[in-house]
Tab-separated table of C-alpha atoms in Angstrom:
chain	number	residue	atom	x	y	z
A	28	GLY	CA	-9.714	86.017	-42.919
A	29	GLY	CA	-7.907	82.606	-42.521
A	30	SER	CA	-8.872	79.291	-43.094
A	31	TRP	CA	-10.063	75.612	-41.677
A	32	VAL	CA	-8.340	73.980	-44.235
A	33	GLY	CA	-5.641	71.456	-42.175
A	34	ALA	CA	-6.896	72.675	-38.718
A	35	PHE	CA	-7.173	70.162	-36.060
A	36	ASP	CA	-7.508	72.550	-33.233
A	37	PHE	CA	-10.779	72.068	-31.934
A	38	GLU	CA	-11.343	75.883	-30.864
A	39	THR	CA	-10.340	76.914	-34.304
A	40	LEU	CA	-12.898	74.381	-36.294
A	41	ARG	CA	-15.979	75.617	-33.507
A	42	THR	CA	-15.061	79.267	-34.160
A	43	TRP	CA	-15.553	78.897	-37.841
A	44	ALA	CA	-18.398	76.769	-37.865
A	45	GLY	CA	-20.280	79.528	-35.528
A	46	GLY	CA	-18.695	82.575	-37.532
A	47	VAL	CA	-18.134	81.649	-41.336
A	48	GLY	CA	-19.871	78.489	-41.447
A	49	PHE	CA	-18.591	75.337	-43.416
A	50	GLY	CA	-19.717	75.069	-47.009
A	51	ASP	CA	-23.741	72.946	-47.212
A	52	THR	CA	-21.903	69.681	-48.530
A	53	LEU	CA	-19.134	69.335	-46.090
A	54	GLN	CA	-22.053	70.181	-43.376
A	55	LEU	CA	-24.102	67.321	-44.410
A	56	LEU	CA	-21.598	64.949	-44.940
A	57	GLY	CA	-19.609	65.543	-41.849
A	58	PHE	CA	-22.944	65.549	-39.847
A	59	ALA	CA	-24.030	62.578	-41.508
A	60	ALA	CA	-20.812	60.990	-40.686
A	61	PHE	CA	-20.885	61.889	-36.772
A	62	PHE	CA	-24.378	61.206	-36.541
A	63	LEU	CA	-23.722	57.684	-37.477
A	64	ALA	CA	-21.525	57.278	-35.068
A	65	PHE	CA	-22.803	59.001	-32.194
A	66	ALA	CA	-26.238	56.989	-32.608
A	67	ILE	CA	-24.479	54.223	-32.376
A	68	LYS	CA	-22.628	55.047	-29.166
A	69	VAL	CA	-25.736	56.568	-27.558
A	70	PRO	CA	-27.515	54.127	-28.716
A	71	MET	CA	-30.047	55.755	-30.595
A	72	PHE	CA	-33.375	53.444	-32.022
A	73	PRO	CA	-32.700	51.713	-34.605
A	74	PHE	CA	-28.921	51.494	-33.549
A	75	HIS	CA	-29.379	49.747	-29.821
A	76	THR	CA	-29.415	46.415	-31.033
A	77	TRP	CA	-25.802	45.916	-29.696
A	78	LEU	CA	-26.676	47.594	-26.181
A	79	PRO	CA	-28.584	44.597	-24.558
A	80	ASP	CA	-26.503	41.592	-25.660
A	81	ALA	CA	-23.460	43.896	-24.432
A	82	HIS	CA	-24.237	44.123	-20.857
A	83	VAL	CA	-25.556	40.720	-20.672
A	84	GLU	CA	-22.475	38.914	-21.715
A	85	ALA	CA	-20.437	42.038	-19.760
A	86	PRO	CA	-19.519	41.390	-15.994
A	87	THR	CA	-20.883	43.608	-13.527
A	88	ALA	CA	-18.103	45.941	-13.504
A	89	GLY	CA	-18.144	46.106	-17.608
A	90	SER	CA	-21.624	47.237	-17.265
A	91	VAL	CA	-21.204	49.879	-14.354
A	92	ILE	CA	-18.721	51.508	-16.876
A	93	LEU	CA	-20.450	50.842	-20.012
A	94	ALA	CA	-23.730	52.924	-18.590
A	95	GLY	CA	-21.953	55.196	-16.385
A	96	ILE	CA	-19.612	56.272	-18.801
A	97	LEU	CA	-19.107	54.779	-22.226
A	98	LEU	CA	-22.649	55.348	-23.890
A	99	LYS	CA	-22.546	59.122	-22.270
A	100	MET	CA	-19.688	59.392	-25.227
A	101	GLY	CA	-22.449	59.733	-27.655
A	102	THR	CA	-24.678	62.240	-26.091
A	103	TYR	CA	-21.461	64.478	-25.458
A	104	GLY	CA	-20.153	64.028	-29.175
A	105	PHE	CA	-23.458	65.366	-30.176
A	106	LEU	CA	-23.525	68.271	-27.786
A	107	ARG	CA	-19.559	69.133	-28.263
A	108	PHE	CA	-19.246	68.237	-32.439
A	109	ALA	CA	-22.379	67.418	-34.165
A	110	VAL	CA	-24.410	69.672	-33.320
A	111	PRO	CA	-22.359	72.920	-32.908
A	112	MET	CA	-19.873	72.391	-35.939
A	113	PHE	CA	-22.944	71.133	-38.191
A	114	PRO	CA	-25.712	73.305	-36.817
A	115	THR	CA	-27.762	74.502	-39.988
A	116	VAL	CA	-27.804	70.539	-41.149
A	117	ALA	CA	-28.388	69.431	-37.414
A	118	MET	CA	-31.594	71.898	-37.063
A	119	ASP	CA	-32.595	71.533	-40.624
A	120	PRO	CA	-36.387	71.132	-39.902
A	121	THR	CA	-36.231	67.926	-41.987
A	122	VAL	CA	-33.411	66.691	-39.735
A	123	SER	CA	-34.692	67.595	-36.966
A	124	ALA	CA	-37.997	66.072	-37.114
A	125	VAL	CA	-36.551	62.929	-37.849
A	126	VAL	CA	-33.846	62.866	-34.760
A	127	VAL	CA	-37.054	63.893	-32.073
A	128	VAL	CA	-39.266	61.156	-33.973
A	129	LEU	CA	-36.456	58.546	-33.344
A	130	ALA	CA	-35.530	59.638	-29.785
A	131	VAL	CA	-39.537	59.156	-29.061
A	132	VAL	CA	-39.903	56.158	-30.686
A	133	GLY	CA	-36.643	55.261	-28.589
A	134	ILE	CA	-38.742	56.036	-25.332
A	135	ILE	CA	-41.433	53.927	-25.716
A	136	TYR	CA	-40.049	51.330	-27.390
A	137	GLY	CA	-36.933	50.619	-24.939
A	138	ALA	CA	-39.660	50.835	-22.003
A	139	LEU	CA	-42.159	48.591	-23.900
A	140	VAL	CA	-39.375	46.183	-24.536
A	141	SER	CA	-38.004	46.259	-20.796
A	142	LEU	CA	-41.408	45.509	-20.215
A	143	VAL	CA	-41.694	41.969	-21.291
A	144	GLN	CA	-37.999	40.899	-20.648
A	145	PRO	CA	-37.597	37.473	-17.884
A	146	ASP	CA	-33.941	38.837	-17.876
A	147	PHE	CA	-33.383	41.671	-14.558
A	148	LYS	CA	-29.950	42.637	-16.565
A	149	LYS	CA	-31.187	43.011	-20.287
A	150	LEU	CA	-34.278	44.696	-18.544
A	151	ILE	CA	-32.050	47.363	-17.298
A	152	ALA	CA	-30.274	47.411	-20.780
A	153	TYR	CA	-33.218	48.011	-22.757
A	154	SER	CA	-34.162	50.864	-20.026
A	155	SER	CA	-31.014	52.349	-21.121
A	156	VAL	CA	-32.493	52.973	-24.515
A	157	SER	CA	-35.760	54.444	-23.698
A	158	HIS	CA	-33.415	57.054	-21.025
A	159	LEU	CA	-30.929	58.165	-23.368
A	160	GLY	CA	-33.741	58.754	-25.851
A	161	PHE	CA	-35.036	61.709	-23.397
A	162	VAL	CA	-31.171	63.067	-23.733
A	163	MET	CA	-31.537	63.141	-27.621
A	164	LEU	CA	-34.915	64.711	-27.287
A	165	GLY	CA	-33.767	67.406	-24.655
A	166	ILE	CA	-30.772	68.169	-27.135
A	167	TRP	CA	-32.913	69.053	-30.256
A	168	ALA	CA	-35.349	70.711	-28.536
A	169	LEU	CA	-32.454	73.261	-28.292
A	170	THR	CA	-33.757	75.207	-25.141
A	171	LEU	CA	-31.719	76.276	-22.348
A	172	GLN	CA	-33.795	74.093	-20.029
A	173	SER	CA	-34.029	70.845	-22.247
A	174	VAL	CA	-30.499	71.429	-23.037
A	175	GLN	CA	-29.510	71.213	-18.901
A	176	GLY	CA	-32.102	68.507	-18.320
A	177	ALA	CA	-30.272	66.513	-21.237
A	178	VAL	CA	-27.118	66.660	-19.436
A	179	ILE	CA	-28.812	66.125	-15.943
A	180	VAL	CA	-30.513	62.921	-17.316
A	181	MET	CA	-26.746	61.798	-18.752
A	182	ILE	CA	-25.612	62.343	-15.122
A	183	ASN	CA	-28.041	61.052	-13.348
A	184	HIS	CA	-28.652	57.575	-15.749
A	185	GLY	CA	-24.859	56.847	-14.840
A	186	ILE	CA	-25.603	57.141	-10.759
A	187	SER	CA	-29.231	55.061	-11.061
A	188	THR	CA	-28.844	52.430	-14.049
A	189	GLY	CA	-24.870	51.761	-12.635
A	190	ALA	CA	-26.726	51.182	-9.173
A	191	LEU	CA	-29.053	48.874	-10.529
A	192	PHE	CA	-26.291	46.954	-12.532
A	193	PHE	CA	-24.478	46.838	-9.362
A	194	LEU	CA	-27.384	45.114	-7.638
A	195	ALA	CA	-28.415	42.736	-10.975
A	196	GLY	CA	-24.583	41.981	-10.066
A	197	MET	CA	-25.007	41.318	-6.229
A	198	ILE	CA	-27.729	38.751	-6.711
A	199	TYR	CA	-26.472	37.167	-9.540
A	200	GLU	CA	-23.312	36.158	-7.407
A	201	ARG	CA	-25.806	34.886	-4.658
A	202	ARG	CA	-28.434	32.765	-7.282
A	203	HIS	CA	-26.331	32.476	-10.374
A	204	SER	CA	-29.574	33.535	-12.265
A	205	ARG	CA	-30.750	36.519	-13.896
A	206	GLU	CA	-34.377	35.071	-14.557
A	207	ILE	CA	-36.766	37.140	-12.753
A	208	ALA	CA	-38.718	34.216	-12.251
A	209	ASP	CA	-36.339	32.364	-10.356
A	210	PHE	CA	-36.667	35.349	-7.519
A	211	GLY	CA	-39.428	35.695	-5.338
A	212	GLY	CA	-39.619	37.241	-1.743
A	213	LEU	CA	-36.491	38.270	-1.416
A	214	ALA	CA	-37.510	41.450	0.807
A	215	ARG	CA	-38.228	39.061	3.748
A	216	VAL	CA	-34.868	37.152	3.055
A	217	MET	CA	-32.332	40.190	2.332
A	218	PRO	CA	-34.400	43.610	3.783
A	219	ALA	CA	-31.316	45.598	2.824
A	220	PHE	CA	-31.351	44.459	-0.766
A	221	ALA	CA	-34.596	44.960	-1.251
A	222	ALA	CA	-34.495	48.619	0.228
A	223	VAL	CA	-31.781	49.879	-1.767
A	224	LEU	CA	-33.432	48.123	-5.005
A	225	THR	CA	-36.651	49.539	-4.796
A	226	PHE	CA	-35.140	53.025	-4.057
A	227	VAL	CA	-32.791	53.403	-6.883
A	228	SER	CA	-36.149	51.681	-9.199
A	229	LEU	CA	-37.826	54.628	-7.831
A	230	SER	CA	-34.902	57.035	-8.974
A	231	SER	CA	-34.964	55.478	-12.480
A	232	ILE	CA	-39.008	55.800	-12.533
A	233	GLY	CA	-38.263	59.625	-12.107
A	234	LEU	CA	-39.704	59.775	-8.573
A	235	PRO	CA	-39.839	63.518	-6.950
A	236	GLY	CA	-37.201	63.896	-4.740
A	237	THR	CA	-35.031	61.719	-6.375
A	238	ASN	CA	-32.534	62.669	-9.228
A	239	GLY	CA	-34.539	61.068	-11.913
A	240	PHE	CA	-37.464	63.490	-11.848
A	241	VAL	CA	-34.913	66.317	-12.095
A	242	GLY	CA	-33.274	65.475	-15.552
A	243	GLU	CA	-36.809	64.444	-16.924
A	244	PHE	CA	-39.099	67.169	-15.756
A	245	LEU	CA	-36.204	69.593	-17.440
A	246	VAL	CA	-35.975	68.028	-20.676
A	247	LEU	CA	-40.033	67.892	-21.206
A	248	VAL	CA	-40.628	71.123	-19.913
A	249	GLY	CA	-38.291	72.737	-22.115
A	250	SER	CA	-39.073	70.161	-25.354
A	251	PHE	CA	-42.778	71.753	-25.078
A	252	GLN	CA	-41.513	74.897	-26.142
A	253	THR	CA	-40.502	73.982	-29.396
A	254	HIS	CA	-42.017	70.182	-29.812
A	255	PRO	CA	-44.888	70.025	-27.789
A	256	TRP	CA	-46.158	66.848	-29.371
A	257	ALA	CA	-43.078	65.100	-28.881
A	258	ALA	CA	-42.910	65.999	-25.200
A	259	GLY	CA	-46.691	64.871	-24.732
A	260	ILE	CA	-45.649	61.708	-26.095
A	261	ALA	CA	-42.222	61.108	-24.393
A	262	THR	CA	-44.282	61.786	-20.849
A	263	THR	CA	-45.633	58.178	-21.264
A	264	GLY	CA	-42.473	57.065	-21.177
A	265	VAL	CA	-41.936	57.934	-17.268
A	266	ILE	CA	-45.353	55.698	-17.127
A	267	PHE	CA	-44.109	52.974	-18.986
A	268	ALA	CA	-40.573	53.247	-16.761
A	269	ALA	CA	-43.194	52.852	-13.604
A	270	ALA	CA	-45.129	50.063	-15.071
A	271	TYR	CA	-41.751	47.920	-15.835
A	272	LEU	CA	-39.849	48.774	-12.581
A	273	LEU	CA	-42.421	47.990	-10.342
A	274	TRP	CA	-43.462	45.047	-11.648
A	275	ALA	CA	-39.889	43.854	-11.738
A	276	ILE	CA	-39.523	44.766	-8.045
A	277	GLN	CA	-42.752	43.202	-7.270
A	278	ARG	CA	-42.249	39.474	-8.930
A	279	ILE	CA	-37.971	39.689	-7.245
A	280	LEU	CA	-39.173	41.185	-3.855
A	281	PHE	CA	-42.953	41.061	-2.881
A	282	GLN	CA	-44.193	37.410	-3.390
A	283	LYS	CA	-44.048	34.148	-1.546
A	284	VAL	CA	-40.351	32.502	-1.202
A	285	ASP	CA	-41.408	29.533	-3.271
A	286	LYS	CA	-37.975	28.457	-3.984
A	287	PRO	CA	-35.725	26.661	-1.399
A	288	GLU	CA	-32.622	28.442	-3.098
A	289	ASN	CA	-33.787	32.058	-1.760
A	290	ALA	CA	-34.591	30.982	1.417
A	291	LYS	CA	-31.107	31.796	2.961
A	292	LEU	CA	-29.304	34.087	0.540
A	293	PRO	CA	-27.073	35.943	2.487
A	294	ASP	CA	-28.149	40.594	2.432
A	295	LEU	CA	-25.976	42.925	1.247
A	296	SER	CA	-22.364	42.833	3.323
A	297	ALA	CA	-20.803	45.918	4.587
A	298	ARG	CA	-18.647	45.755	1.235
A	299	GLU	CA	-21.674	45.757	-0.909
A	300	LEU	CA	-23.500	48.745	1.289
A	301	LEU	CA	-20.598	51.043	1.026
A	302	VAL	CA	-20.141	50.517	-2.853
A	303	LEU	CA	-24.029	51.514	-3.072
A	304	GLY	CA	-23.585	54.023	-0.244
A	305	PRO	CA	-22.193	57.054	-2.429
A	306	LEU	CA	-24.422	56.303	-5.365
A	307	VAL	CA	-27.577	56.561	-2.862
A	308	ALA	CA	-26.820	59.981	-1.352
A	309	CYS	CA	-25.626	61.255	-4.923
A	310	ILE	CA	-29.724	60.503	-5.823
A	311	ILE	CA	-30.613	62.240	-3.060
A	312	TRP	CA	-28.282	65.054	-3.322
A	313	ILE	CA	-29.337	65.770	-7.256
A	314	GLY	CA	-33.455	65.223	-6.185
A	315	VAL	CA	-33.253	67.410	-3.702
A	316	TYR	CA	-30.463	70.563	-4.701
A	317	PRO	CA	-29.696	69.729	-8.314
A	318	ALA	CA	-28.765	74.069	-8.172
A	319	PRO	CA	-24.975	73.727	-8.241
A	320	ILE	CA	-24.832	71.377	-10.927
A	321	LEU	CA	-27.515	73.374	-13.167
A	322	ARG	CA	-25.644	76.897	-12.149
A	323	ARG	CA	-22.288	74.748	-13.474
A	324	ILE	CA	-24.405	73.557	-16.443
A	325	GLU	CA	-26.015	76.894	-17.328
A	326	PRO	CA	-23.179	78.924	-19.532
A	327	SER	CA	-22.432	76.186	-21.716
A	328	ALA	CA	-25.632	75.318	-22.147
A	329	GLN	CA	-26.872	78.924	-22.949
A	330	ALA	CA	-23.671	79.360	-25.742
A	331	LEU	CA	-24.445	75.979	-27.264
A	332	VAL	CA	-27.740	77.248	-27.820
A	333	THR	CA	-27.006	80.925	-28.901
A	334	GLN	CA	-24.734	79.617	-31.553
A	335	VAL	CA	-26.831	76.994	-32.929
A	336	GLN	CA	-30.050	79.100	-32.694
A	337	ALA	CA	-27.639	82.347	-34.794
A	338	ALA	CA	-26.040	80.053	-37.151
A	339	THR	CA	-29.446	78.886	-38.295
A	340	THR	CA	-30.963	82.480	-37.841
A	341	ALA	CA	-28.277	83.925	-40.028
A	342	GLU	CA	-28.594	80.836	-42.957
A	343	ALA	CA	-32.172	81.330	-43.196
A	344	MET	CA	-31.611	85.449	-43.739
A	345	SER	CA	-28.767	84.880	-46.242
A	346	ASP	CA	-31.426	82.437	-48.286
A	347	VAL	CA	-34.609	85.113	-48.203
A	348	ARG	CA	-31.630	87.688	-49.371
A	349	ALA	CA	-30.503	87.923	-53.268
A	350	PRO	CA	-27.774	85.229	-53.578
A	351	LEU	CA	-24.036	86.390	-53.216
A	352	PRO	CA	-21.257	84.335	-54.447
A	353	ASP	CA	-19.238	84.590	-50.776
A	354	ARG	CA	-22.457	83.405	-48.852
A	355	GLY	CA	-23.128	86.742	-47.730
A	356	THR	CA	-21.133	89.554	-45.684
A	357	SER	CA	-24.075	90.564	-43.591
A	358	ALA	CA	-24.504	86.567	-42.362
A	359	VAL	CA	-20.801	86.550	-42.063
A	360	GLY	CA	-21.045	89.363	-39.742
A	361	ASP	CA	-23.879	88.263	-37.630
A	362	ARG	CA	-22.037	84.377	-37.124
A	363	THR	CA	-18.907	86.402	-36.318
A	364	ASP	CA	-20.494	88.458	-33.149
A	365	VAL	CA	-22.103	85.298	-32.263
A	366	ALA	CA	-18.813	83.335	-32.065
A	367	ALA	CA	-17.304	86.095	-29.711
A	368	ARG	CA	-20.129	86.171	-27.915
A	369	LEU	CA	-20.101	82.498	-27.429
A	370	ALA	CA	-16.320	82.660	-26.442
A	371	ASN	CA	-16.871	85.340	-24.061
A	372	ALA	CA	-19.747	83.452	-22.526
A	373	GLU	CA	-17.934	80.465	-22.042
A	374	ARG	CA	-14.929	82.469	-20.663
A	375	GLY	CA	-17.242	84.020	-17.624
A	376	GLY	CA	-18.501	80.245	-16.892
A	377	ARG	CA	-15.340	79.776	-16.456
A	378	GLU	CA	-14.174	82.110	-14.186
């Protein structure tokens, strides 16, 4: 009984979506609107064109906040609103195929464009397109491992990419240039900066033992169960990430000091090391012992997977049965049971 009309309470809307479900037309229009908004915010390919310019023009603090928090509003929106509220459209085979293809294209495209960037800050910006492609792939693979991995990648991207933007800003304050060609040999002049940049770059690549490995590995393993071709192609994104980041730090840190402006640059100060220290600690902690975070994520991730899979299964069953004017009482009962299990699972997770 009841109705969702006029309701703004999210739990009411989500329970209705997991129980009776919205009408087909409303699901289609609602998902289309939510998808467009969140795809721009993530940003997904081909809605990503605003991001590099925003990062380049923003001050260091703005870039860190954008990478660490604001971009996650898009991926969070998919996890919290678009997918659970409009599950039959979100997981429709055609829609799912389009989103997975766009995610994989974003992973490869972002990495390849990063490879040719002369501006270090723009290189980091395009790498965000690649990393967030893994998040979208993990969400649409819809397995427990892939959804957990997607959330971990969201966290890790904020840590590692945020640290890279901090480092780009620190070197810009000294050299007043972001062009990779203007540097060279900084490891001899700024050993602490070189050590932190190398370590954070390895975490962004996904080196085992760092935070980046945990999230991307879970996404790829979970995605292989439902989209093996996409997982196989996305794996090359890790190789391209190694190419663009290792080549960048080789040109910045490990060549001759052939420009006099670089010969006397001051190394990281105590204040800058204090800023970077917690980020480096998080990189190591999540890379070595991610279990506390995974345990915290698991109940909600499992509830999402259960709700969406049950809704799509009930929809498929109702399509097979003879058409009923009220959408089929059996399908409604199945979905209502799933909504109750979803609420119980989330209450258990919070306890």
